[in-house]
XYZ file of C-alpha atoms in Angstrom:
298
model
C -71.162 -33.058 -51.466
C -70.882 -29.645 -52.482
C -74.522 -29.233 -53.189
C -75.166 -30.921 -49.715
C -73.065 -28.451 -47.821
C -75.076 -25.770 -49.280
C -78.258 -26.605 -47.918
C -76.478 -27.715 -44.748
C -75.225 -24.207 -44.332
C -78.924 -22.987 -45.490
C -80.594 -24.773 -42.553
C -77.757 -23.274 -39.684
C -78.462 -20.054 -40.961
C -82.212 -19.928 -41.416
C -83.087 -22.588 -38.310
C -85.930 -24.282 -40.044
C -86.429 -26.697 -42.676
C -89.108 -24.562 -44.896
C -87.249 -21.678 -45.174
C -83.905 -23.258 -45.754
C -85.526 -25.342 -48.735
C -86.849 -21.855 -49.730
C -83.503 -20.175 -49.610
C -81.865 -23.156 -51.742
C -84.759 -23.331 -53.785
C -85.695 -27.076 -52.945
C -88.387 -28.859 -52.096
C -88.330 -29.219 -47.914
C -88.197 -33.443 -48.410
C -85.206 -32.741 -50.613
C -83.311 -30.427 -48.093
C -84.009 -33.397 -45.062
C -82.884 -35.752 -47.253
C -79.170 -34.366 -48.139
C -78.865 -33.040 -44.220
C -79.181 -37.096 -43.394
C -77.090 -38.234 -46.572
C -74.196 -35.577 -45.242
C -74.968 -37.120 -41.637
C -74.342 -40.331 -42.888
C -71.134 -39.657 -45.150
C -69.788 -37.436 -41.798
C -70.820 -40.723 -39.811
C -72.018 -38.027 -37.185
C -75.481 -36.528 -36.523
C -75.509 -33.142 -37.374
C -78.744 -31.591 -36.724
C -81.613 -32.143 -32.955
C -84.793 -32.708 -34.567
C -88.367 -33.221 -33.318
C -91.113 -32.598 -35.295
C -88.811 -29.181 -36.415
C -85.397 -27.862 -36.407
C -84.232 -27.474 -32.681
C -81.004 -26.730 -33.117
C -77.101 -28.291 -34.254
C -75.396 -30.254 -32.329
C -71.376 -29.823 -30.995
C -70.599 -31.679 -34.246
C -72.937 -29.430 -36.523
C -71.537 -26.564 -34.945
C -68.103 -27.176 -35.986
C -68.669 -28.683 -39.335
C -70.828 -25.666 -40.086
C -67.454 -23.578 -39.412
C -65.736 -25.451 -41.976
C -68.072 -25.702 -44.200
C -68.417 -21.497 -44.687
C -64.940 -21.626 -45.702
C -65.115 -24.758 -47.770
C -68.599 -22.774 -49.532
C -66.939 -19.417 -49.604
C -64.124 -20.801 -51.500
C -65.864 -22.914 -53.902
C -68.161 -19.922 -54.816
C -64.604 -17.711 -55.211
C -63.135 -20.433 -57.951
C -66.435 -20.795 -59.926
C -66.557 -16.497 -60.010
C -62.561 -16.852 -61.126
C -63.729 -19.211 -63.653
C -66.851 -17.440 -64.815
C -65.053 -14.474 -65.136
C -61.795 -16.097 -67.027
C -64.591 -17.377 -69.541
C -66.858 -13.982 -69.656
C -65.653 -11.382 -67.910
C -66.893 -10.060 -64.649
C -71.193 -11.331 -64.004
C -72.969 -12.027 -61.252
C -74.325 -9.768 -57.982
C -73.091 -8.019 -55.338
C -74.470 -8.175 -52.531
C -74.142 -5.568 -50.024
C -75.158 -4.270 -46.565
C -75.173 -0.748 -45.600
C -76.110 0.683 -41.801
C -79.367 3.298 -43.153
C -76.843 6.393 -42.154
C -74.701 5.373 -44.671
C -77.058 4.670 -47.653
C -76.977 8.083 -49.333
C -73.146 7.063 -50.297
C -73.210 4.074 -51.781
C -73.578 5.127 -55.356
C -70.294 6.554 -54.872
C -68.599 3.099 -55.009
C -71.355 1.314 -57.096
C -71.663 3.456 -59.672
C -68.190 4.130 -60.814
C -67.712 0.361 -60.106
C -70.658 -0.775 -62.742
C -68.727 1.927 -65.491
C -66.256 -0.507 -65.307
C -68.045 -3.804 -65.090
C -71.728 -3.459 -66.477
C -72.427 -7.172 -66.182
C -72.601 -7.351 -62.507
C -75.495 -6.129 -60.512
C -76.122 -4.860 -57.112
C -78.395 -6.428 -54.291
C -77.971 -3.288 -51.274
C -79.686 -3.818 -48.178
C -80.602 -1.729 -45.266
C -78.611 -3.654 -41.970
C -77.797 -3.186 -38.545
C -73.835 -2.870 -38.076
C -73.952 -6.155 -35.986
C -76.331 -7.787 -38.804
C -73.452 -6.455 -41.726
C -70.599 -8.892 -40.109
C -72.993 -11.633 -39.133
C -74.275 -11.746 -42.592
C -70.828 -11.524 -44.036
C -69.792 -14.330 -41.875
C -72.648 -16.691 -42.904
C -72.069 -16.152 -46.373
C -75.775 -14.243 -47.067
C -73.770 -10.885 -47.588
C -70.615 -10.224 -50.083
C -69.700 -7.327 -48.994
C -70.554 -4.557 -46.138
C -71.054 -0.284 -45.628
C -70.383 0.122 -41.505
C -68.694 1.331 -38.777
C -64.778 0.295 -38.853
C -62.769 -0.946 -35.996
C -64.784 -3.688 -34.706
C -63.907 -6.968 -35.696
C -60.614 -8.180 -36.213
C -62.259 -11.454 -38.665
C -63.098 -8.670 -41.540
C -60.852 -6.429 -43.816
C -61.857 -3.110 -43.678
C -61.072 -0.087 -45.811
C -61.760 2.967 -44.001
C -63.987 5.548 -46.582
C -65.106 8.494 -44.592
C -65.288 10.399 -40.853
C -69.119 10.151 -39.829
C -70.017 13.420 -38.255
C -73.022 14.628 -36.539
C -75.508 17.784 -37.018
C -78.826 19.058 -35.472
C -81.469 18.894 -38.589
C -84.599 21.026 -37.951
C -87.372 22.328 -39.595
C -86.551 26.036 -41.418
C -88.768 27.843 -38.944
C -87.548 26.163 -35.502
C -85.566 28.452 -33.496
C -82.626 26.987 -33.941
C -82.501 27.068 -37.412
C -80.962 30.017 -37.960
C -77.848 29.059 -35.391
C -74.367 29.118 -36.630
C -73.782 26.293 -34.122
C -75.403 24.670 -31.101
C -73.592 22.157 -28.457
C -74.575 18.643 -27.347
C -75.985 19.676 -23.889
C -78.737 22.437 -25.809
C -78.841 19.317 -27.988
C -79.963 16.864 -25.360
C -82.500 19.622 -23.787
C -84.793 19.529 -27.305
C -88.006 17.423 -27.682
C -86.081 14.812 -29.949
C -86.750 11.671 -32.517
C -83.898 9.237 -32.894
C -83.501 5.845 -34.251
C -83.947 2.943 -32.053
C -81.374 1.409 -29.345
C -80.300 -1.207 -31.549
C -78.785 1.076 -34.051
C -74.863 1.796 -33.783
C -75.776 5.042 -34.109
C -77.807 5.996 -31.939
C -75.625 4.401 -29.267
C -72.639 6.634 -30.219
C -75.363 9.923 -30.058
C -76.386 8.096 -26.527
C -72.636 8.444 -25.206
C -72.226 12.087 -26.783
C -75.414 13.208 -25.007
C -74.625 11.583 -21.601
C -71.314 13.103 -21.765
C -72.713 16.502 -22.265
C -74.612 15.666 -18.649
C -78.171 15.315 -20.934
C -78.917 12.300 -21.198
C -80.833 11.066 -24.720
C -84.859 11.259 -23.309
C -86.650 11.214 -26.962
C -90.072 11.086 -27.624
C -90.162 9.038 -31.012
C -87.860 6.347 -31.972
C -87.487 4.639 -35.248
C -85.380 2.492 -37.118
C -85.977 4.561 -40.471
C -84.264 8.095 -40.828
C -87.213 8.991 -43.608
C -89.294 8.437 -40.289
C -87.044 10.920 -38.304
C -87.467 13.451 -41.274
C -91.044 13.742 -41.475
C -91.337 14.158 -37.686
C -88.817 16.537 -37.586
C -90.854 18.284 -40.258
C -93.925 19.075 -38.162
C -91.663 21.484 -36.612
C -92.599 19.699 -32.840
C -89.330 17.480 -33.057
C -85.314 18.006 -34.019
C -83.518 14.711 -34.561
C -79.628 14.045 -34.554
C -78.102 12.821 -37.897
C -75.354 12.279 -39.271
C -74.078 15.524 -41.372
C -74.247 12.792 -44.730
C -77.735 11.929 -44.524
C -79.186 14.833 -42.926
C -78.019 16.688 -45.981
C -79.792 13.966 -47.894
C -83.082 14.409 -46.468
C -83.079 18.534 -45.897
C -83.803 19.757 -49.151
C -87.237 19.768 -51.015
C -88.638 18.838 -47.061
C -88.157 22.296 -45.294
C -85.256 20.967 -43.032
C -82.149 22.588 -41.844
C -79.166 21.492 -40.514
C -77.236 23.239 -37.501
C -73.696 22.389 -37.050
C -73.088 20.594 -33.435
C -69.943 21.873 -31.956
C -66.848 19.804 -31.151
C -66.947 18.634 -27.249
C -63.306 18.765 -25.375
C -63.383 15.389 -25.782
C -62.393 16.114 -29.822
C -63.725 14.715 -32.890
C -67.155 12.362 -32.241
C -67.034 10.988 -35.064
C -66.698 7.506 -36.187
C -65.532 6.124 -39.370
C -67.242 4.418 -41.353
C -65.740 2.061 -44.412
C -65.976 -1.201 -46.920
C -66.032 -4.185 -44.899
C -65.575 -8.043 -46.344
C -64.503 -11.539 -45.245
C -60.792 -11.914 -44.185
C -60.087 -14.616 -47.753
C -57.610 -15.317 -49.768
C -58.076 -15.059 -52.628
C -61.564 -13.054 -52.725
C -63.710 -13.375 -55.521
C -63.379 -11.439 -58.267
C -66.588 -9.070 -57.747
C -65.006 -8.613 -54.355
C -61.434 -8.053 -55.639
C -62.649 -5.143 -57.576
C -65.038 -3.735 -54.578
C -62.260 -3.293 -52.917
C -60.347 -1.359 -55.723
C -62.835 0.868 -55.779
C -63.173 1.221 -52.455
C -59.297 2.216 -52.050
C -59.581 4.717 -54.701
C -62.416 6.871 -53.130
C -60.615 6.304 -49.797
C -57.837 8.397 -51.738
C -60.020 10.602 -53.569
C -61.418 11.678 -49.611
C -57.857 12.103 -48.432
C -57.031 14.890 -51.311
């Protein structure tokens, strides 16, 4: 049953037979086969076919539901078990929105001193992809903005903050500050609308009365950086990874000063599945992610 939920879940998640068998690692004849064996223990269809995966029905919908907490549960007591026997094993799996990336070695890497036998999977995600991932089971664990959904527990980590980054011989480089309406009047390169991001830098521009216009988008901040690099472009950035990307490329960074409005900035923090209990790898993600949310408080 077990094994049949799994592949169930697979195939509401991916929305197609061959990649669902992929994900599970089983042959696609397999995967149909325990979809209509769970249909027939249920006694209720689960699944509109045709000649391909069209889409659940009411009843797949809501055994799906259950069957993410029956799954996430299961996995939980065979980690308890496997760690009982061995110790802490297995793989994390995180996402992380790209302006957070340069920080995640801050919890993984004091985490792995302390358990060397589990490994890390970390993922570049959308915010929105982070919690849907989380809540489909295909993520353990997530780096984003806090404050959004009331289904995860968060631990807030850090204040994201924003800076002008420029090449060392723009004019602006050698500001002590600039403000977000000089901001807004610069030929710019952001990341794309989909991005959290660049929909919080959207609202600080508009409310500066300049509106974002910028010339190149892109979903990758290395992208930003070597545009900005050509000197023709300034991007906006969070202070974290601008700092990340500056040095060794010929890029400043020019502080953006506060708007009336107060502090922009957003936090960011360690998101993961409201469970109880969590897994063990989980349990101690979140110990380490409450001691560097003390160590930035000092």
């Amino acid at each position: 049953m077990i094994d049949k939920l799994e592949m169930f879940i697979a195939l509401a998640n991916e929305r197609h037979f061959g990649r669902a068998a992929e994900a599970v690692g089983v042959t696609q004849p397999t995967l149909s086969s325990a979809i209509r064996q769970l249909e027939d223990i249920l006694g209720v269809q689960l699944v509109r076919r045709g000649a391909r995966f069209e889409a659940l029905t009411p009843e797949g919908e809501r055994v799906y539901e259950r069957a993410l907490v029956i799954i996430g549960d299961v996995r939980a007591m065979r980690e308890e078990m496997r760690a009982a026997r061995i110790g802490l094993s297995g793989e994390l799996r995180i996402g992380v929105i790209p302006t957070a990336l340069p920080m995640v070695h801050r919890l993984t890497a004091p985490y792995s001193e302390r358990h060397p036998e589990v490994t890390f999977r970390i993922l570049s995600r959308a915010a929105s992809e982070i919690m849907e991932e989380i809540d489909r089971l295909e993520l353990d664990a997530g780096i984003t903005y806090t404050g959004d959904s009331k289904r995860h527990l968060e631990i807030p980590l850090y204040e994201e903050n924003y800076c002008l980054l420029v090449a060392a011989d723009a004019e602006e480089a050698g500001r002590d500050s600039i403000s977000w309406a000089e901001v807004g009047r610069l030929p710019l390169c952001l990341l794309t609308t989909d991005m959290q991001n660049r929909r919080i830098i959207d609202r600080l521009l508009d409310a500066a009365g300049t509106p974002a216009r910028p010339i190149v988008e892109s979903n990758s901040t290395i992208v930003l950086a070597s545009h900005v690099a050509t000197g023709r472009w300034a991007s906006v950035m969070p202070v974290l990874i601008a700092e990340s990307l500056g040095p060794g490329r010929g890029l400043v960074t020019v502080p953006i000063r506060r708007s009336r409005a107060g502090n922009p900035g957003r936090m960011v923090g360690l998101i993961v599945a409201r469970r109880d209990p969590h897994s063990p790898t989980v349990n101690a993600l979140l110990t380490e992610a409450r001691a560097l949310a003390d160590r930035e408080r000092l």
